[in-house]
Short mmCIF file of C-alpha atoms in Angstrom, two decimals:
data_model
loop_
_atom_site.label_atom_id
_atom_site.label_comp_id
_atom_site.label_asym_id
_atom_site.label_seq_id
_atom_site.Cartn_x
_atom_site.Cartn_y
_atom_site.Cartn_z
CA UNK A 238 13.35 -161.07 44.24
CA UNK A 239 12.21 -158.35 41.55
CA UNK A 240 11.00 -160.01 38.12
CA UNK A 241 11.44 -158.24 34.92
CA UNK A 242 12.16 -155.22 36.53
CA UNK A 243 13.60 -152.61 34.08
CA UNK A 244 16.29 -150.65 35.39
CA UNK A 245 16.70 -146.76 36.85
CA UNK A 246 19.82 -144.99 36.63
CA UNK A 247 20.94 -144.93 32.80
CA UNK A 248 23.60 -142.92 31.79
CA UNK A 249 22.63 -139.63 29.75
CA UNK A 250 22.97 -139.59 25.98
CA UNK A 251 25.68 -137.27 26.63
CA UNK A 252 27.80 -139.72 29.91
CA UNK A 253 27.28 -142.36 27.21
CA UNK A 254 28.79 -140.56 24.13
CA UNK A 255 31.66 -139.10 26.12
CA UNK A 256 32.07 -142.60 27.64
CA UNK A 257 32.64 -144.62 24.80
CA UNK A 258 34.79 -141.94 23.34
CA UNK A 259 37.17 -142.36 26.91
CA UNK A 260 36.46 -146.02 26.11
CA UNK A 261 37.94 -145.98 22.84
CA UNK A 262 40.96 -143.66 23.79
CA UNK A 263 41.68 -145.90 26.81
CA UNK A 264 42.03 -149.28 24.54
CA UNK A 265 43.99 -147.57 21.75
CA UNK A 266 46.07 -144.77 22.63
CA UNK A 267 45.94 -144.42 26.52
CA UNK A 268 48.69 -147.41 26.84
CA UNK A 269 51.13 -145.67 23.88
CA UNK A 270 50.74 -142.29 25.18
CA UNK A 271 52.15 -143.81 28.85
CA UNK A 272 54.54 -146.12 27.04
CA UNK A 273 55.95 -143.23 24.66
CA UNK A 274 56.57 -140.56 27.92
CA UNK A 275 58.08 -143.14 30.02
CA UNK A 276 61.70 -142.57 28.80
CA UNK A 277 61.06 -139.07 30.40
CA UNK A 278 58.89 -140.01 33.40
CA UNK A 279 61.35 -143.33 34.27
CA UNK A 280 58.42 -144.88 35.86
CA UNK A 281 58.64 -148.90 36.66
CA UNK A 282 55.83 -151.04 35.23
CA UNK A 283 53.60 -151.14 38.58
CA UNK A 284 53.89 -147.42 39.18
CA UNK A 285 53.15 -147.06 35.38
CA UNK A 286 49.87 -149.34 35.63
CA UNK A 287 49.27 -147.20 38.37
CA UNK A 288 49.06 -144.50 36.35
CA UNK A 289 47.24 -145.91 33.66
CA UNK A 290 44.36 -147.03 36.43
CA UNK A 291 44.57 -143.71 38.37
CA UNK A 292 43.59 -141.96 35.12
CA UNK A 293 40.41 -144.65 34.33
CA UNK A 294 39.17 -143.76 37.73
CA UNK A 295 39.46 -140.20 37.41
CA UNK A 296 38.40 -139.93 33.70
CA UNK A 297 35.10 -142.07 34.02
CA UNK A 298 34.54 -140.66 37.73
CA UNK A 299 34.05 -136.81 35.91
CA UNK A 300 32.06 -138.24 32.53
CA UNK A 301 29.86 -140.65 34.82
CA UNK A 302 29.32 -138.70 37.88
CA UNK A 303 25.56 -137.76 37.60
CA UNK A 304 24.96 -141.76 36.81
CA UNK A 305 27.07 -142.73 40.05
CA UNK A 306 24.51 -140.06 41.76
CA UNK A 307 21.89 -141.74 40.63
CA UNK A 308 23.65 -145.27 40.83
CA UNK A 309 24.10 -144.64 44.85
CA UNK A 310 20.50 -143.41 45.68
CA UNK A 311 19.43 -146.70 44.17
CA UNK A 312 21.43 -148.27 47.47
CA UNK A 313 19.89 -146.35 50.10
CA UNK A 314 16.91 -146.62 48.75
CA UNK A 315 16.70 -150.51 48.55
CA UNK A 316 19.95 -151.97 50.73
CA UNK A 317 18.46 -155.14 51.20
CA UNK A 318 18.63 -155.97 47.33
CA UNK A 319 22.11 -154.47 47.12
CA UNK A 320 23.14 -156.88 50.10
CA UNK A 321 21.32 -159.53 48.23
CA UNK A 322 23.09 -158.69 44.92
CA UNK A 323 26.54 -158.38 46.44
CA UNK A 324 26.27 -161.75 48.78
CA UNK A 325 24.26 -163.88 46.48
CA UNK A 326 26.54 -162.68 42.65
CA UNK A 327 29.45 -162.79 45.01
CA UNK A 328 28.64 -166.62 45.58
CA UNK A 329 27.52 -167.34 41.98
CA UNK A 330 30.79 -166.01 40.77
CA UNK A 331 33.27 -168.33 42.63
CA UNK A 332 30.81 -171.51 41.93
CA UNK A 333 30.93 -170.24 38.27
CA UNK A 334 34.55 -169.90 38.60
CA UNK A 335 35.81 -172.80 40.04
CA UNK A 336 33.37 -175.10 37.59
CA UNK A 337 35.41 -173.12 34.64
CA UNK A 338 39.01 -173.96 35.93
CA UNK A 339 37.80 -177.22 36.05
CA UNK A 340 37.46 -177.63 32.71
CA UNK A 341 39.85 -175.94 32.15
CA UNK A 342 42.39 -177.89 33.48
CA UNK A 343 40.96 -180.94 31.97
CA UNK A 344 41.73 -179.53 28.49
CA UNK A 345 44.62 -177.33 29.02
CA UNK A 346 46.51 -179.31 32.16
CA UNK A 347 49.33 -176.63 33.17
CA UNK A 348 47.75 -173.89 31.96
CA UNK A 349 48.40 -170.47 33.81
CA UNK A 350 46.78 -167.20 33.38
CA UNK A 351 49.27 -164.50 32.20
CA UNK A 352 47.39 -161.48 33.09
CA UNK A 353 47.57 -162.73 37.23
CA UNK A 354 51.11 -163.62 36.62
CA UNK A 355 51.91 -160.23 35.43
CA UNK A 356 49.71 -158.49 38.89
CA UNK A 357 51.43 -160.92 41.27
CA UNK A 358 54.95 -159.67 39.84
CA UNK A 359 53.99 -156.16 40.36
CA UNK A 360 52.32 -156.73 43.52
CA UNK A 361 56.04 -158.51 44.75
CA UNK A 362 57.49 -154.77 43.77
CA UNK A 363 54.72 -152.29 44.69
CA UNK A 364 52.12 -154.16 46.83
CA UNK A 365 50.33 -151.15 47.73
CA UNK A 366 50.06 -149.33 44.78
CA UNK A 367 48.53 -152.78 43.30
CA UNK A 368 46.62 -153.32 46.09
CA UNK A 369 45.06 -149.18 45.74
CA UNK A 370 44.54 -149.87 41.89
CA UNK A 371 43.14 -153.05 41.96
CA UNK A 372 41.01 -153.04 44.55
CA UNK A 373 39.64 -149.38 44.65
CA UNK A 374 40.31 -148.02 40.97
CA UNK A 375 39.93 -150.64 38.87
CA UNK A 376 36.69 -151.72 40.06
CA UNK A 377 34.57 -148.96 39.64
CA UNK A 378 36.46 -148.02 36.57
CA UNK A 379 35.47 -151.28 34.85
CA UNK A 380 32.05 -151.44 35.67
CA UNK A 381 31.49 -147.91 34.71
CA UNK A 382 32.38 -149.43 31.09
CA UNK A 383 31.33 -152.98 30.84
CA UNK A 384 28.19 -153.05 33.36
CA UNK A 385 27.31 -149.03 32.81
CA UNK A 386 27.79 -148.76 29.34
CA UNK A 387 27.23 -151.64 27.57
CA UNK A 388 25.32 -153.70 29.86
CA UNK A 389 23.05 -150.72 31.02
CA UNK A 390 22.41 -149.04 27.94
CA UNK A 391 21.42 -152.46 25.92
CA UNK A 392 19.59 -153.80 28.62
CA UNK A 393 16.56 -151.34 27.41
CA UNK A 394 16.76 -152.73 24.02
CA UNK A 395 17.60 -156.41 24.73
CA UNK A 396 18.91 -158.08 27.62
CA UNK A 397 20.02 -160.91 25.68
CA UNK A 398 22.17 -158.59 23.86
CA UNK A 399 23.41 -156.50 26.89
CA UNK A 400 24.21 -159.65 28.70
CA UNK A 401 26.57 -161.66 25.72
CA UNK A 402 27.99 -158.02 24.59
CA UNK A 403 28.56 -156.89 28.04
CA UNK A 404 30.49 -160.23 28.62
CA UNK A 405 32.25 -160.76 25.52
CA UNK A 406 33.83 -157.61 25.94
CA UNK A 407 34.68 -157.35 29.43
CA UNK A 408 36.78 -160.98 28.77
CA UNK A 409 37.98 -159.88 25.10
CA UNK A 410 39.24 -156.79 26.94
CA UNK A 411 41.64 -158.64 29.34
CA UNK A 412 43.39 -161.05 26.59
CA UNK A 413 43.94 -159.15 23.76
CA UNK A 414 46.89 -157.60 25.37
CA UNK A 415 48.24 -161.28 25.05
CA UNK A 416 47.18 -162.15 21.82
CA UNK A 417 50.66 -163.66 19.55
CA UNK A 418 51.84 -164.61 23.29
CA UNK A 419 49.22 -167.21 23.89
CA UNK A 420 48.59 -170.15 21.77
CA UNK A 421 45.33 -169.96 20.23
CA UNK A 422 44.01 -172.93 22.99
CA UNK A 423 45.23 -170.53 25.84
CA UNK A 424 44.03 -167.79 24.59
CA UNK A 425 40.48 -169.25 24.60
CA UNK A 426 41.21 -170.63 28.09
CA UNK A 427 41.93 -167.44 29.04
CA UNK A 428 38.31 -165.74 27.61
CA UNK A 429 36.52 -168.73 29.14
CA UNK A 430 37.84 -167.31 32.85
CA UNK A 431 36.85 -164.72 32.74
CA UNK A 432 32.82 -165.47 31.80
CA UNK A 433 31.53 -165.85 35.02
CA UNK A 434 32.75 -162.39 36.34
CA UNK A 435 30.95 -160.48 33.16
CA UNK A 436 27.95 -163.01 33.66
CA UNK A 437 27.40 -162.70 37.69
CA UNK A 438 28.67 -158.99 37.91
CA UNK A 439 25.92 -158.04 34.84
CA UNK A 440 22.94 -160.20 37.30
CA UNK A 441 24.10 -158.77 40.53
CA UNK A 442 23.71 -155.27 38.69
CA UNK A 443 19.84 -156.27 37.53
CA UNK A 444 19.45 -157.95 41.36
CA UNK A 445 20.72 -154.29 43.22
CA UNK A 446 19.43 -152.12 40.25
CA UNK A 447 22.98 -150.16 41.13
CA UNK A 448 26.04 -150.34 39.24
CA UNK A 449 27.34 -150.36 42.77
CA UNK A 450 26.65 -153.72 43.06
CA UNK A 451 29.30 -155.19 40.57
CA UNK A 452 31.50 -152.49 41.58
CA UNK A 453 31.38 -153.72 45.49
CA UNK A 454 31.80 -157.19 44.49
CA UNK A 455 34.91 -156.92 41.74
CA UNK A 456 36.60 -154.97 44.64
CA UNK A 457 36.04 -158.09 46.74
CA UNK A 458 37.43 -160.25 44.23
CA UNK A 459 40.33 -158.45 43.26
CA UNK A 460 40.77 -158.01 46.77
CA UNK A 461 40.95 -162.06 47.56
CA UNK A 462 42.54 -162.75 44.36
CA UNK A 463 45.16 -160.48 45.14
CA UNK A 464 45.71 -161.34 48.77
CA UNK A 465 46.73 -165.26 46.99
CA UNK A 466 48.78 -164.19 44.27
CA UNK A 467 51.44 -163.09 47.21
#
């Protein structure tokens, strides 16, 4: 295993400015753009998610294409650490993640995440649409923000910071669509699952020196996780 290694592929100044712009029109307008034409385009909520993950993939796909270029020579160049990365943050994850729901069912018994409630109701309607936008668009999507981004472009500067920034916001990002519909406890149950994903996806990408690394192994997740919610 590498030690202290800094990392290759960065994204440009210019990837990065143009990606936190997408970033911030994604989180505030992107959802109220969809939500205000959908009276005209009559589009259920799956197909409408669909959408809204079909444009993420597309959108970050053109800003961040030289840094995927340079992301994917990283895993033919080294394979072994990618395998590595993917097999051994892969594992890390669901040890991580089962320790958390045990806590977390020690201090919120009944608890039930409201974000995989919402996917398992959509993947009941439109299980393949879910299944295309969870597995293959969101993933890549994602890490092109929280692992790419953040996590890459701190990591330089301080990888204490890229790791708790890169984390904070990759949980922060999947409640605060439920914020005044959680209590305040549930909410924080909520940020606390979703910890060990930003923690083991950030190593795997340090492990594989690849943002393809987190990529393969939130499509793996999503892909399991998905394949229990029906």
């Amino acid at each position: 295993m590498r030690r202290n290694q800094s990392l290759s592929a960065c994204p440009s100044r210019r990837e990065t400015i143009w990606g936190f712009s997408y970033m911030a029109f994604e989180l505030l307008l992107l959802p109220e753009l969809l939500h205000a034409m959908n009276p005209w385009m009559r589009l259920p909520e799956a197909e409408l998610n669909f959408v809204f993950f079909l444009l993420n993939f597309l959108a970050l796909s053109l800003i961040l294409h030289d840094y995927l270029g340079r992301s994917l020579q990283q895993v033919w160049r080294h394979p072994a650490y990618f395998c590595q990365a993917v097999i051994l943050g892969g594992a890390a994850y669901y040890a991580c993640f089962h320790a958390v729901n045990y806590i977390i069912d020690l201090l919120a018994p009944g608890y039930a995440n409201l974000n995989d409630s919402s996917i398992a109701s959509m993947a009941g309607s439109r299980s393949f649409l879910m299944a295309v936008g969870t597995v293959i668009l969101v993933p890549p999507a994602e890490e092109c923000l929280y692992r790419g981004l953040i996590f890459r472009n701190l990591y330089g500067k301080s990888r204490w910071a890229a790791y708790a920034v890169s984390i904070l916001a990759f949980a922060l990002v999947h409640v605060l669509g439920y914020v005044g519909t959680y209590s305040p406890l549930h909410l924080t149950m909520a940020v606390l699952q979703y910890l060990p994903a930003g923690l083991c996806l950030a190593w795997a990408y340090t492990k594989a020196d690849t943002v393809f690394a987190p990529i393969f192994i939130h499509a793996l997740v999503n892909a399991i996780s998905l394949s229990k919610l029906r």
